[in-house]
Amino acid sequence: MEDIKKLARELLADNKVQLVLGFENGTANRVRPAFFTTPEAVDKLIYNEFCIQNIALYLKKDICQHAASLAITANPNVVRSILQLAAENQIKEEKIKIIGITHEGKCVGLLDFKAAEEFSKTQPKGLKDEDKALIEKIQAMSLEEKFDYWVEAFSPCIKCYACRASCPMCYCGKCNVESNNPQWIPVAPHKYGNMEWHMMRAMHLAGRCINCGECNRSCPVDIPLNILSYMLSDFVLEEFESEAGLSAVFTPALSSYTMVDKENFIK
Ligand code: SF4
Ligand code: SF4
């Protein structure tokens, strides 16, 4: 913890960054994301086992977009998000310093995206045992069973869009669900309209999701959205040898085409 604070203070004191994005204590024993703009303010910076929110999300918000330079405390999920956002031309390397934090909580200064890429390759993805068990269960189903499973899984969705709001890769200024002329996705939550919303979201994230699990964690009705994204990522890796969050120079599989692409999935 002291290593993280020391690095953050130095970056601000040496005017290498204008702000540091990290966590502080909130109310009711909770932690919350916070922005620190002076070395003294860094006294309030914390990092502990509760700091699990993927704060890379804030890199697309005005406060970060308008800062000339910034640093961010970044666990493996955040580092993967940064690399993917860079690969999609959403953030620039010269503007950001990464205070890396390993999955064991060790602080590692990542001087550039090359170092972030090396870091990302060595850090495990945090799939929980129950996630792995659910993936195995779904993979064993027939196509029809899978379809029925997801229709049922999405049926409690109330379309609050917390999953979209918490996802660092859902950064479009205007989302398709807000379009009412034509209205692609029905506003009211009901079985088949929900399916359209989630299929659209899953396809937009296919091969871009960095598997942080925030969508599932923020869902008030506990829909396993991260499992769907994970399974799609796995499919994209198998078919296109392409994996998000490992490199800042990367074209998502669904945004590119090569003459040697396998087409065996087109039926
Ligand atoms: S796991 Fe969910 S929140 Fe995280 S990048 Fe993937 S879709 Fe977005
Ligand atoms: S967070 Fe859950 S309930 Fe809200 S839109 Fe997403 S899936 Fe639906």
Tab-separated table of N, CA and C and ligand atoms in Angstrom, residues 54 77 81 162-164 166-170 201-202 205 208-218 225-227 229-230 233, ligand 1:
chain	number	residue	atom	x	y	z
A	54	ASN	N	-13.823	-1.964	-11.706
A	54	ASN	CA	-12.925	-1.701	-12.837
A	54	ASN	C	-12.947	-0.200	-13.153
A	77	ASN	N	-7.268	-6.520	-14.148
A	77	ASN	CA	-8.437	-6.203	-14.986
A	77	ASN	C	-8.324	-4.803	-15.575
A	81	SER	N	-7.966	-3.603	-19.483
A	81	SER	CA	-8.899	-2.620	-20.060
A	81	SER	C	-8.130	-1.482	-20.728
A	162	ALA	N	-27.241	-1.052	-15.924
A	162	ALA	CA	-26.069	-0.959	-15.043
A	162	ALA	C	-24.897	-1.740	-15.633
A	163	CYS	N	-25.209	-2.840	-16.335
A	163	CYS	CA	-24.132	-3.640	-16.947
A	163	CYS	C	-23.388	-2.799	-17.975
A	164	ARG	N	-24.128	-2.037	-18.741
A	164	ARG	CA	-23.513	-1.170	-19.757
A	164	ARG	C	-22.712	-0.055	-19.081
A	166	SER	N	-21.258	0.002	-16.261
A	166	SER	CA	-20.069	-0.413	-15.499
A	166	SER	C	-18.980	-1.012	-16.389
A	167	CYS	N	-19.269	-1.196	-17.662
A	167	CYS	CA	-18.328	-1.890	-18.557
A	167	CYS	C	-17.366	-0.894	-19.217
A	168	PRO	N	-16.068	-1.071	-19.053
A	168	PRO	CA	-15.116	-0.132	-19.663
A	168	PRO	C	-15.129	-0.181	-21.187
A	169	MET	N	-15.662	-1.261	-21.751
A	169	MET	CA	-15.673	-1.386	-23.224
A	169	MET	C	-16.989	-0.896	-23.843
A	170	CYS	N	-17.956	-0.511	-22.997
A	170	CYS	CA	-19.226	0.046	-23.494
A	170	CYS	C	-19.116	1.560	-23.428
A	201	ARG	N	-25.654	-6.617	-27.308
A	201	ARG	CA	-24.538	-6.258	-26.433
A	201	ARG	C	-23.417	-7.303	-26.530
A	202	ALA	N	-23.815	-8.574	-26.523
A	202	ALA	CA	-22.802	-9.636	-26.575
A	202	ALA	C	-22.002	-9.560	-27.880
A	205	LEU	N	-19.460	-6.860	-27.890
A	205	LEU	CA	-18.322	-7.121	-27.006
A	205	LEU	C	-17.518	-8.357	-27.399
A	208	ARG	N	-13.781	-8.307	-27.628
A	208	ARG	CA	-13.313	-7.050	-27.037
A	208	ARG	C	-13.403	-7.097	-25.508
A	209	CYS	N	-14.241	-7.982	-24.993
A	209	CYS	CA	-14.423	-8.108	-23.539
A	209	CYS	C	-13.115	-8.578	-22.902
A	210	ILE	N	-12.725	-7.937	-21.790
A	210	ILE	CA	-11.476	-8.348	-21.140
A	210	ILE	C	-11.767	-9.207	-19.900
A	211	ASN	N	-13.017	-9.630	-19.771
A	211	ASN	CA	-13.405	-10.589	-18.726
A	211	ASN	C	-13.162	-10.104	-17.303
A	212	CYS	N	-13.564	-8.864	-17.035
A	212	CYS	CA	-13.389	-8.347	-15.668
A	212	CYS	C	-14.552	-8.737	-14.764
A	213	GLY	N	-15.702	-9.081	-15.359
A	213	GLY	CA	-16.845	-9.512	-14.550
A	213	GLY	C	-17.677	-8.381	-13.965
A	214	GLU	N	-17.368	-7.125	-14.316
A	214	GLU	CA	-18.112	-5.993	-13.742
A	214	GLU	C	-19.592	-6.035	-14.109
A	215	CYS	N	-19.916	-6.462	-15.330
A	215	CYS	CA	-21.321	-6.487	-15.779
A	215	CYS	C	-22.143	-7.378	-14.851
A	216	ASN	N	-21.585	-8.525	-14.501
A	216	ASN	CA	-22.289	-9.451	-13.617
A	216	ASN	C	-22.376	-8.881	-12.199
A	217	ARG	N	-21.286	-8.279	-11.745
A	217	ARG	CA	-21.238	-7.746	-10.380
A	217	ARG	C	-22.220	-6.592	-10.189
A	218	SER	N	-22.470	-5.823	-11.263
A	218	SER	CA	-23.344	-4.656	-11.117
A	218	SER	C	-24.816	-4.983	-11.384
A	225	LEU	N	-23.906	-12.322	-17.144
A	225	LEU	CA	-23.511	-11.741	-18.432
A	225	LEU	C	-22.047	-12.007	-18.745
A	226	ASN	N	-21.219	-12.009	-17.695
A	226	ASN	CA	-19.781	-12.217	-17.914
A	226	ASN	C	-19.513	-13.599	-18.506
A	227	ILE	N	-20.385	-14.547	-18.193
A	227	ILE	CA	-20.197	-15.913	-18.716
A	227	ILE	C	-20.410	-15.911	-20.227
A	229	SER	N	-20.068	-13.336	-22.264
A	229	SER	CA	-18.935	-12.636	-22.877
A	229	SER	C	-17.687	-13.513	-22.861
A	230	TYR	N	-17.492	-14.240	-21.755
A	230	TYR	CA	-16.316	-15.100	-21.658
A	230	TYR	C	-16.377	-16.199	-22.718
A	233	SER	N	-15.537	-14.775	-26.007
A	233	SER	CA	-14.096	-14.498	-26.092
A	233	SER	C	-13.339	-15.780	-26.405
B	1	SF4	S1	-16.704	-8.765	-18.291
B	1	SF4	FE1	-18.515	-7.488	-18.617
B	1	SF4	S2	-17.952	-5.463	-17.823
B	1	SF4	FE2	-16.009	-6.587	-18.096
B	1	SF4	S3	-15.323	-6.019	-20.188
B	1	SF4	FE3	-16.528	-7.901	-20.374
B	1	SF4	S4	-18.608	-7.245	-20.863
B	1	SF4	FE4	-17.502	-5.447	-20.029
